[in-house]
mmCIF file of C-alpha atoms and ligand atoms in Angstrom:
data_model
loop_
_atom_site.group_PDB
_atom_site.id
_atom_site.type_symbol
_atom_site.label_atom_id
_atom_site.label_comp_id
_atom_site.label_asym_id
_atom_site.label_seq_id
_atom_site.Cartn_x
_atom_site.Cartn_y
_atom_site.Cartn_z
ATOM 1 C CA MET A 20 27.737 130.943 29.156
ATOM 2 C CA LYS A 21 28.972 128.481 29.668
ATOM 3 C CA LYS A 22 26.044 125.983 28.338
ATOM 4 C CA VAL A 23 26.552 128.580 25.002
ATOM 5 C CA ALA A 24 29.999 127.618 24.854
ATOM 6 C CA LEU A 25 28.739 123.704 24.855
ATOM 7 C CA ALA A 26 26.549 124.078 22.648
ATOM 8 C CA LEU A 27 28.902 125.348 20.212
ATOM 9 C CA ALA A 28 30.697 122.686 20.792
ATOM 10 C CA ALA A 29 28.486 120.137 20.714
ATOM 11 C CA LEU A 30 27.700 121.976 17.235
ATOM 12 C CA LEU A 31 31.453 121.987 16.299
ATOM 13 C CA GLY A 32 31.859 118.707 17.230
ATOM 14 C CA PHE A 33 29.276 116.601 15.134
ATOM 15 C CA ALA A 34 30.399 119.397 11.789
ATOM 16 C CA GLY A 35 33.152 118.296 12.175
ATOM 17 C CA THR A 36 32.418 114.675 12.232
ATOM 18 C CA ALA A 37 30.244 115.287 9.731
ATOM 19 C CA ALA A 38 32.891 116.345 7.863
ATOM 20 C CA ALA A 39 34.492 113.304 7.669
ATOM 21 C CA GLN A 40 31.878 111.539 7.134
ATOM 22 C CA ASP A 41 31.404 113.330 3.797
ATOM 23 C CA TYR A 42 35.158 112.807 2.898
ATOM 24 C CA PRO A 43 36.576 113.933 0.470
ATOM 25 C CA GLN A 44 34.347 116.410 -1.598
ATOM 26 C CA ARG A 45 35.990 117.894 -3.896
ATOM 27 C CA PRO A 46 39.917 117.158 -4.944
ATOM 28 C CA VAL A 47 42.727 116.438 -2.423
ATOM 29 C CA THR A 48 46.284 118.319 -3.045
ATOM 30 C CA MET A 49 48.787 116.537 -2.181
ATOM 31 C CA VAL A 50 52.240 118.711 -1.712
ATOM 32 C CA VAL A 51 55.302 116.874 -3.107
ATOM 33 C CA PRO A 52 58.020 119.575 -1.887
ATOM 34 C CA PHE A 53 60.825 118.416 -4.874
ATOM 35 C CA ALA A 54 60.495 119.042 -8.463
ATOM 36 C CA ALA A 55 57.805 117.333 -10.211
ATOM 37 C CA GLY A 56 59.997 113.607 -12.351
ATOM 38 C CA GLY A 57 61.680 112.902 -9.387
ATOM 39 C CA PRO A 58 61.351 110.268 -6.615
ATOM 40 C CA THR A 59 59.195 111.213 -4.452
ATOM 41 C CA ASP A 60 57.185 112.551 -7.753
ATOM 42 C CA VAL A 61 57.329 109.659 -9.097
ATOM 43 C CA VAL A 62 55.690 107.819 -5.600
ATOM 44 C CA ALA A 63 53.336 110.349 -5.292
ATOM 45 C CA ARG A 64 51.850 109.535 -8.927
ATOM 46 C CA ILE A 65 52.186 106.529 -8.683
ATOM 47 C CA VAL A 66 50.021 105.884 -4.853
ATOM 48 C CA ALA A 67 48.031 109.604 -5.242
ATOM 49 C CA GLU A 68 46.025 108.257 -9.055
ATOM 50 C CA HIS A 69 44.960 104.733 -7.207
ATOM 51 C CA MET A 70 43.802 106.421 -4.064
ATOM 52 C CA SER A 71 42.251 108.869 -6.068
ATOM 53 C CA ARG A 72 39.927 106.005 -7.323
ATOM 54 C CA THR A 73 39.263 104.825 -3.424
ATOM 55 C CA LEU A 74 38.517 108.106 -2.539
ATOM 56 C CA GLY A 75 35.603 109.244 -5.454
ATOM 57 C CA GLN A 76 37.691 112.237 -5.551
ATOM 58 C CA GLN A 77 41.595 113.706 -7.337
ATOM 59 C CA ILE A 78 45.049 113.720 -5.898
ATOM 60 C CA VAL A 79 45.957 116.173 -7.326
ATOM 61 C CA ILE A 80 49.573 116.851 -6.522
ATOM 62 C CA GLU A 81 51.695 120.322 -5.533
ATOM 63 C CA ASN A 82 55.043 120.137 -6.155
ATOM 64 C CA VAL A 83 56.676 122.897 -3.701
ATOM 65 C CA ALA A 84 60.241 122.692 -3.859
ATOM 66 C CA GLY A 85 63.205 124.287 -1.902
ATOM 67 C CA ALA A 86 65.588 123.741 0.934
ATOM 68 C CA GLY A 87 66.254 119.793 0.532
ATOM 69 C CA GLY A 88 62.061 119.790 0.883
ATOM 70 C CA THR A 89 61.044 121.296 3.653
ATOM 71 C CA THR A 90 59.382 124.496 2.651
ATOM 72 C CA GLY A 91 56.967 122.101 0.765
ATOM 73 C CA ILE A 92 56.668 120.326 4.070
ATOM 74 C CA THR A 93 56.530 123.672 6.472
ATOM 75 C CA ARG A 94 53.795 125.348 4.381
ATOM 76 C CA ALA A 95 51.831 121.998 3.760
ATOM 77 C CA GLY A 96 52.249 121.190 7.170
ATOM 78 C CA GLN A 97 50.888 124.380 8.549
ATOM 79 C CA SER A 98 47.248 124.397 5.694
ATOM 80 C CA ALA A 99 44.003 123.925 7.074
ATOM 81 C CA PRO A 100 43.727 120.061 8.910
ATOM 82 C CA ASP A 101 40.620 119.060 6.757
ATOM 83 C CA GLY A 102 42.421 116.604 4.934
ATOM 84 C CA TYR A 103 42.282 118.415 1.542
ATOM 85 C CA THR A 104 46.162 119.111 2.005
ATOM 86 C CA ILE A 105 48.362 116.184 2.408
ATOM 87 C CA MET A 106 52.232 115.666 1.747
ATOM 88 C CA MET A 107 54.955 113.558 0.687
ATOM 89 C CA GLY A 108 57.632 113.076 2.613
ATOM 90 C CA HIS A 109 60.528 110.492 3.565
ATOM 91 C CA MET A 110 63.875 110.221 4.912
ATOM 92 C CA GLY A 111 64.838 113.044 4.898
ATOM 93 C CA THR A 112 62.136 115.993 5.407
ATOM 94 C CA HIS A 113 61.092 113.298 8.111
ATOM 95 C CA GLY A 114 63.868 112.175 9.364
ATOM 96 C CA ALA A 115 67.461 114.038 8.924
ATOM 97 C CA ALA A 116 66.328 117.229 8.203
ATOM 98 C CA PRO A 117 65.953 118.376 11.760
ATOM 99 C CA ALA A 118 69.872 117.517 12.460
ATOM 100 C CA LEU A 119 70.960 119.917 9.800
ATOM 101 C CA TYR A 120 68.879 122.321 10.111
ATOM 102 C CA PRO A 121 68.538 123.810 13.961
ATOM 103 C CA ASN A 122 65.172 126.866 13.025
ATOM 104 C CA LEU A 123 63.641 123.782 11.277
ATOM 105 C CA LYS A 124 60.594 125.174 11.696
ATOM 106 C CA TYR A 125 58.482 121.534 12.360
ATOM 107 C CA ASP A 126 58.918 118.375 14.621
ATOM 108 C CA PRO A 127 58.914 115.851 12.097
ATOM 109 C CA ALA A 128 57.313 113.618 15.525
ATOM 110 C CA LYS A 129 55.458 115.952 16.521
ATOM 111 C CA ASP A 130 53.909 118.394 14.152
ATOM 112 C CA PHE A 131 51.633 115.553 11.511
ATOM 113 C CA ALA A 132 49.112 112.897 11.140
ATOM 114 C CA PRO A 133 50.791 110.263 9.825
ATOM 115 C CA ILE A 134 49.205 108.882 7.526
ATOM 116 C CA GLY A 135 51.355 105.608 6.478
ATOM 117 C CA LEU A 136 54.193 104.026 4.264
ATOM 118 C CA ALA A 137 54.361 104.321 0.569
ATOM 119 C CA ALA A 138 57.424 102.675 -0.479
ATOM 120 C CA GLY A 139 60.420 101.984 0.350
ATOM 121 C CA THR A 140 63.596 102.894 -1.732
ATOM 122 C CA PRO A 141 67.007 101.979 -0.947
ATOM 123 C CA ILE A 142 70.298 104.062 -2.414
ATOM 124 C CA ILE A 143 71.954 103.858 -5.552
ATOM 125 C CA ILE A 144 75.719 105.225 -6.249
ATOM 126 C CA VAL A 145 76.055 106.771 -9.348
ATOM 127 C CA ALA A 146 77.635 108.234 -11.747
ATOM 128 C CA LYS A 147 77.627 110.560 -15.224
ATOM 129 C CA LYS A 148 77.615 108.249 -18.030
ATOM 130 C CA ASP A 149 81.341 109.493 -18.675
ATOM 131 C CA PHE A 150 82.378 108.388 -15.641
ATOM 132 C CA PRO A 151 86.067 106.940 -15.448
ATOM 133 C CA ALA A 152 85.698 103.998 -13.968
ATOM 134 C CA LYS A 153 83.838 100.602 -13.676
ATOM 135 C CA ASP A 154 83.430 99.595 -11.375
ATOM 136 C CA LEU A 155 82.952 100.648 -7.360
ATOM 137 C CA LYS A 156 87.006 100.301 -6.249
ATOM 138 C CA GLU A 157 87.715 102.518 -9.490
ATOM 139 C CA PHE A 158 84.666 104.883 -8.925
ATOM 140 C CA MET A 159 86.648 105.217 -4.945
ATOM 141 C CA ALA A 160 89.140 105.652 -6.018
ATOM 142 C CA TYR A 161 89.491 107.683 -8.976
ATOM 143 C CA VAL A 162 87.127 110.543 -6.048
ATOM 144 C CA LYS A 163 90.133 110.069 -3.215
ATOM 145 C CA ALA A 164 93.173 111.114 -6.762
ATOM 146 C CA ASN A 165 90.003 114.430 -8.483
ATOM 147 C CA GLU A 166 88.708 115.594 -4.955
ATOM 148 C CA ALA A 167 89.164 118.675 -5.539
ATOM 149 C CA LYS A 168 87.457 118.876 -9.704
ATOM 150 C CA MET A 169 84.576 116.801 -8.392
ATOM 151 C CA ASN A 170 80.502 117.608 -8.497
ATOM 152 C CA MET A 171 78.363 115.529 -6.442
ATOM 153 C CA ALA A 172 74.239 116.833 -7.684
ATOM 154 C CA HIS A 173 71.748 116.524 -4.835
ATOM 155 C CA ALA A 174 68.896 117.532 -3.862
ATOM 156 C CA GLY A 175 69.408 119.955 -0.932
ATOM 157 C CA VAL A 176 70.343 120.022 2.608
ATOM 158 C CA GLY A 177 68.654 118.116 4.159
ATOM 159 C CA SER A 178 67.456 116.264 1.398
ATOM 160 C CA VAL A 179 68.355 112.297 0.742
ATOM 161 C CA SER A 180 70.109 112.917 -1.403
ATOM 162 C CA HIS A 181 72.066 115.085 0.074
ATOM 163 C CA THR A 182 72.285 112.567 3.199
ATOM 164 C CA VAL A 183 73.142 110.395 2.433
ATOM 165 C CA GLY A 184 75.529 111.906 -0.168
ATOM 166 C CA VAL A 185 76.900 113.496 3.328
ATOM 167 C CA LEU A 186 77.647 109.661 4.343
ATOM 168 C CA LEU A 187 79.402 108.122 1.698
ATOM 169 C CA ASN A 188 81.868 111.694 1.333
ATOM 170 C CA SER A 189 82.474 110.511 4.685
ATOM 171 C CA GLN A 190 83.567 106.889 4.462
ATOM 172 C CA LEU A 191 85.869 108.198 1.315
ATOM 173 C CA GLY A 192 87.514 110.815 2.993
ATOM 174 C CA ILE A 193 85.885 113.142 0.538
ATOM 175 C CA LYS A 194 85.157 116.726 0.254
ATOM 176 C CA PRO A 195 84.226 117.254 -3.218
ATOM 177 C CA ALA A 196 81.977 120.002 -4.343
ATOM 178 C CA MET A 197 78.505 119.909 -3.890
ATOM 179 C CA VAL A 198 75.853 121.268 -6.184
ATOM 180 C CA ALA A 199 72.179 121.492 -5.121
ATOM 181 C CA TYR A 200 69.318 121.019 -7.670
ATOM 182 C CA ARG A 201 65.396 121.195 -6.459
ATOM 183 C CA GLY A 202 65.233 117.496 -6.677
ATOM 184 C CA THR A 203 67.210 114.883 -7.635
ATOM 185 C CA GLY A 204 64.902 114.474 -11.143
ATOM 186 C CA PRO A 205 66.907 117.724 -12.038
ATOM 187 C CA ALA A 206 70.012 116.961 -10.822
ATOM 188 C CA LEU A 207 69.770 113.800 -12.421
ATOM 189 C CA ASN A 208 69.210 115.293 -16.174
ATOM 190 C CA ASP A 209 72.377 117.032 -15.635
ATOM 191 C CA LEU A 210 74.171 113.620 -14.832
ATOM 192 C CA MET A 211 73.037 112.631 -17.801
ATOM 193 C CA ALA A 212 74.161 115.389 -19.639
ATOM 194 C CA ASN A 213 77.548 114.403 -17.761
ATOM 195 C CA THR A 214 77.787 118.513 -16.312
ATOM 196 C CA VAL A 215 77.927 116.721 -12.448
ATOM 197 C CA ASP A 216 80.277 113.757 -11.842
ATOM 198 C CA TYR A 217 77.529 111.632 -9.860
ATOM 199 C CA MET A 218 75.309 111.349 -6.984
ATOM 200 C CA ALA A 219 73.080 108.838 -4.117
ATOM 201 C CA ASP A 220 70.568 108.275 -4.951
ATOM 202 C CA GLN A 221 66.565 106.720 -4.029
ATOM 203 C CA ILE A 222 66.537 104.087 -7.105
ATOM 204 C CA VAL A 223 63.779 104.893 -8.123
ATOM 205 C CA ASN A 224 64.550 107.787 -9.697
ATOM 206 C CA VAL A 225 67.759 106.403 -11.244
ATOM 207 C CA ALA A 226 66.993 102.380 -12.252
ATOM 208 C CA PRO A 227 65.310 103.054 -15.996
ATOM 209 C CA GLN A 228 68.308 105.668 -16.462
ATOM 210 C CA ILE A 229 70.591 102.583 -15.055
ATOM 211 C CA SER A 230 68.794 100.075 -16.907
ATOM 212 C CA ALA A 231 68.902 102.326 -20.247
ATOM 213 C CA GLY A 232 72.944 102.987 -19.555
ATOM 214 C CA THR A 233 72.405 106.600 -19.874
ATOM 215 C CA ILE A 234 74.290 106.794 -16.301
ATOM 216 C CA LYS A 235 76.382 104.130 -14.505
ATOM 217 C CA ALA A 236 75.556 102.921 -11.978
ATOM 218 C CA PHE A 237 78.205 101.461 -9.333
ATOM 219 C CA ALA A 238 76.441 99.922 -6.525
ATOM 220 C CA ILE A 239 72.928 99.525 -3.925
ATOM 221 C CA ALA A 240 73.734 100.674 -0.631
ATOM 222 C CA THR A 241 71.594 97.062 0.725
ATOM 223 C CA PRO A 242 72.121 94.586 2.135
ATOM 224 C CA GLU A 243 70.810 91.858 -1.061
ATOM 225 C CA ARG A 244 70.503 93.347 -4.644
ATOM 226 C CA SER A 245 66.974 94.518 -6.066
ATOM 227 C CA PRO A 246 64.888 92.320 -8.399
ATOM 228 C CA ALA A 247 64.581 95.467 -10.459
ATOM 229 C CA LEU A 248 68.829 95.600 -11.113
ATOM 230 C CA PRO A 249 70.072 92.268 -10.457
ATOM 231 C CA ASP A 250 72.424 92.916 -12.872
ATOM 232 C CA LEU A 251 74.051 95.870 -9.662
ATOM 233 C CA PRO A 252 76.182 94.614 -7.176
ATOM 234 C CA THR A 253 75.788 95.303 -3.833
ATOM 235 C CA THR A 254 78.153 98.069 -1.538
ATOM 236 C CA LYS A 255 79.444 94.532 0.075
ATOM 237 C CA GLU A 256 80.148 92.696 -2.891
ATOM 238 C CA ALA A 257 81.689 96.139 -4.424
ATOM 239 C CA GLY A 258 83.585 96.587 -1.786
ATOM 240 C CA MET A 259 82.640 99.924 0.687
ATOM 241 C CA PRO A 260 80.539 97.097 3.218
ATOM 242 C CA ASP A 261 79.957 100.363 5.500
ATOM 243 C CA TYR A 262 77.584 101.861 3.309
ATOM 244 C CA GLN A 263 74.924 100.470 4.384
ATOM 245 C CA VAL A 264 71.145 103.202 3.920
ATOM 246 C CA SER A 265 67.367 102.588 2.596
ATOM 247 C CA ALA A 266 65.403 105.895 1.936
ATOM 248 C CA TRP A 267 61.712 105.628 2.788
ATOM 249 C CA ASN A 268 58.173 107.888 1.208
ATOM 250 C CA ALA A 269 54.947 108.394 3.316
ATOM 251 C CA ILE A 270 52.421 110.441 2.780
ATOM 252 C CA PHE A 271 51.751 112.851 6.356
ATOM 253 C CA ALA A 272 48.607 114.726 7.111
ATOM 254 C CA PRO A 273 48.898 118.339 8.915
ATOM 255 C CA LYS A 274 48.864 117.324 13.413
ATOM 256 C CA ALA A 275 45.022 117.807 14.044
ATOM 257 C CA THR A 276 43.622 116.306 11.210
ATOM 258 C CA PRO A 277 40.544 114.756 12.495
ATOM 259 C CA ALA A 278 40.666 110.319 12.716
ATOM 260 C CA PRO A 279 38.670 109.359 10.319
ATOM 261 C CA ILE A 280 39.895 111.558 7.693
ATOM 262 C CA VAL A 281 43.472 109.859 8.902
ATOM 263 C CA ALA A 282 41.700 107.011 8.768
ATOM 264 C CA LYS A 283 40.392 106.946 5.572
ATOM 265 C CA LEU A 284 43.678 108.190 3.715
ATOM 266 C CA ASN A 285 45.688 105.337 5.620
ATOM 267 C CA ASP A 286 42.461 103.421 3.764
ATOM 268 C CA ALA A 287 43.377 104.190 -0.261
ATOM 269 C CA LEU A 288 46.950 104.045 0.608
ATOM 270 C CA VAL A 289 46.850 100.361 1.673
ATOM 271 C CA LYS A 290 44.161 99.721 -0.803
ATOM 272 C CA ALA A 291 47.335 101.062 -3.319
ATOM 273 C CA LEU A 292 49.563 98.993 -2.129
ATOM 274 C CA ASP A 293 47.397 96.047 -2.395
ATOM 275 C CA ASP A 294 46.513 96.875 -6.362
ATOM 276 C CA ASP A 295 48.386 95.193 -8.534
ATOM 277 C CA ASN A 296 48.855 97.311 -11.285
ATOM 278 C CA THR A 297 50.342 99.925 -8.474
ATOM 279 C CA ARG A 298 52.733 97.061 -7.154
ATOM 280 C CA LYS A 299 53.962 96.107 -10.053
ATOM 281 C CA ARG A 300 55.225 99.804 -11.358
ATOM 282 C CA LEU A 301 56.542 100.550 -7.892
ATOM 283 C CA LEU A 302 58.214 96.474 -8.040
ATOM 284 C CA GLU A 303 59.550 98.033 -11.239
ATOM 285 C CA LEU A 304 61.169 100.699 -10.355
ATOM 286 C CA GLY A 305 62.421 98.926 -7.612
ATOM 287 C CA GLY A 306 60.693 100.275 -4.819
ATOM 288 C CA VAL A 307 60.350 98.364 -1.746
ATOM 289 C CA ILE A 308 56.433 97.441 -0.911
ATOM 290 C CA PRO A 309 55.416 97.808 2.882
ATOM 291 C CA ASP A 310 53.652 94.669 4.039
ATOM 292 C CA LYS A 311 50.628 95.104 6.800
ATOM 293 C CA ALA A 312 51.934 96.220 10.029
ATOM 294 C CA GLY A 313 54.140 98.485 8.335
ATOM 295 C CA ARG A 314 51.383 100.830 6.537
ATOM 296 C CA THR A 315 49.850 101.920 9.738
ATOM 297 C CA PRO A 316 50.246 105.405 11.094
ATOM 298 C CA GLU A 317 51.892 104.382 14.063
ATOM 299 C CA ALA A 318 53.923 102.009 12.161
ATOM 300 C CA LEU A 319 54.913 105.176 10.389
ATOM 301 C CA GLN A 320 55.052 107.667 13.968
ATOM 302 C CA LYS A 321 57.695 105.032 15.528
ATOM 303 C CA LEU A 322 59.588 105.594 11.687
ATOM 304 C CA VAL A 323 60.006 108.939 12.105
ATOM 305 C CA GLU A 324 61.296 108.690 15.732
ATOM 306 C CA ALA A 325 63.245 106.019 15.136
ATOM 307 C CA GLU A 326 65.012 107.992 11.751
ATOM 308 C CA VAL A 327 65.462 111.330 13.958
ATOM 309 C CA ALA A 328 67.337 109.768 16.395
ATOM 310 C CA ARG A 329 69.492 108.086 14.275
ATOM 311 C CA TRP A 330 70.783 110.955 11.998
ATOM 312 C CA THR A 331 71.580 113.000 14.553
ATOM 313 C CA PRO A 332 74.706 111.542 15.647
ATOM 314 C CA ILE A 333 75.482 110.369 12.023
ATOM 315 C CA LEU A 334 75.373 113.313 10.970
ATOM 316 C CA LYS A 335 76.876 114.780 13.284
ATOM 317 C CA ALA A 336 79.425 112.207 13.015
ATOM 318 C CA ALA A 337 79.870 112.670 9.291
ATOM 319 C CA GLY A 338 81.176 116.732 10.120
ATOM 320 C CA ALA A 339 78.103 117.527 8.375
ATOM 321 C CA VAL A 340 76.317 119.238 12.082
ATOM 322 C CA ALA A 341 77.447 121.937 14.314
ATOM 323 C CA GLN A 342 78.744 120.097 17.445
HETATM 324 N N1 LIG B 406 65.059 111.577 -3.506
HETATM 325 C C1 LIG B 406 65.082 113.233 -3.777
HETATM 326 C C2 LIG B 406 65.530 113.768 -2.558
HETATM 327 O O1 LIG B 406 65.660 114.162 -1.253
HETATM 328 C C3 LIG B 406 64.289 114.517 -3.530
HETATM 329 C C4 LIG B 406 63.797 114.410 -4.759
HETATM 330 O O2 LIG B 406 62.644 113.788 -4.620
HETATM 331 O O3 LIG B 406 63.341 115.023 -5.683
HETATM 332 O O4 LIG B 406 67.217 113.428 -2.354
#
């Protein structure tokens, strides 16, 4: 019996290795846990295009929105660990969400095989075009004076825009109505239509509309200005020096994905981030391309652990989490 079991294990092990060597044999699904057109979707489509070329198989984007991105990540995390389902997570789904969902069905640090960081995405405070403020100081004064009628857009509890929005409101000392969307792509559409007042979101979503003048931007929450939007002041320059926050997008696979498959996916990501056209597209949108050391699965694992540890006390202090 024991011999049979051993022989079977050897056979299965061999089959697993062979499958990993031949990987991928068919298209790979990348789950984006938000609506199409938003920042997670944009970063996913840009890197997936070049990764598909390296892998010799198409990466197909599947948008599975809901619950601030946790619905799509839960589903993708529970799919077969064979490399054919991967996901684009971010600072919300793999950093802030555990603090906000006591019954979250996954542990960002334990239940995934990290593939690598795709892009850093600074946060920008934006408002509808008709918002009656011309700079951050006027914005701060206006939202404080008109708190009761303010609507802030976000992509669901635990998303980046929700998390950084909660932080912004807590620093402003206001509690506006929070309007949830299935991603900040649709939220941005409503901002452009003047039906919500303001939002804080990832630069790769809002940069084109800021440049086009269809929305207002008050400040970027990083120590330095972004080369993609050189005229936009930092929060420090504009009058809210303590509002410092940045997000990121990264690729994960289900936990038990074989190491050779993880290595192939990471290699394809690294090659995408070295590709001139891919870099250009990310940089034009204000994305920050991770350096070599920041692209490894190990670096992503460390980042996730650090982010989970970072956000829990911040969200508690901001009053977003029951004490
Ligand atoms: N950036 C959004 C968020 O987490 C989600 C999206 O990609 O639409 O707030």
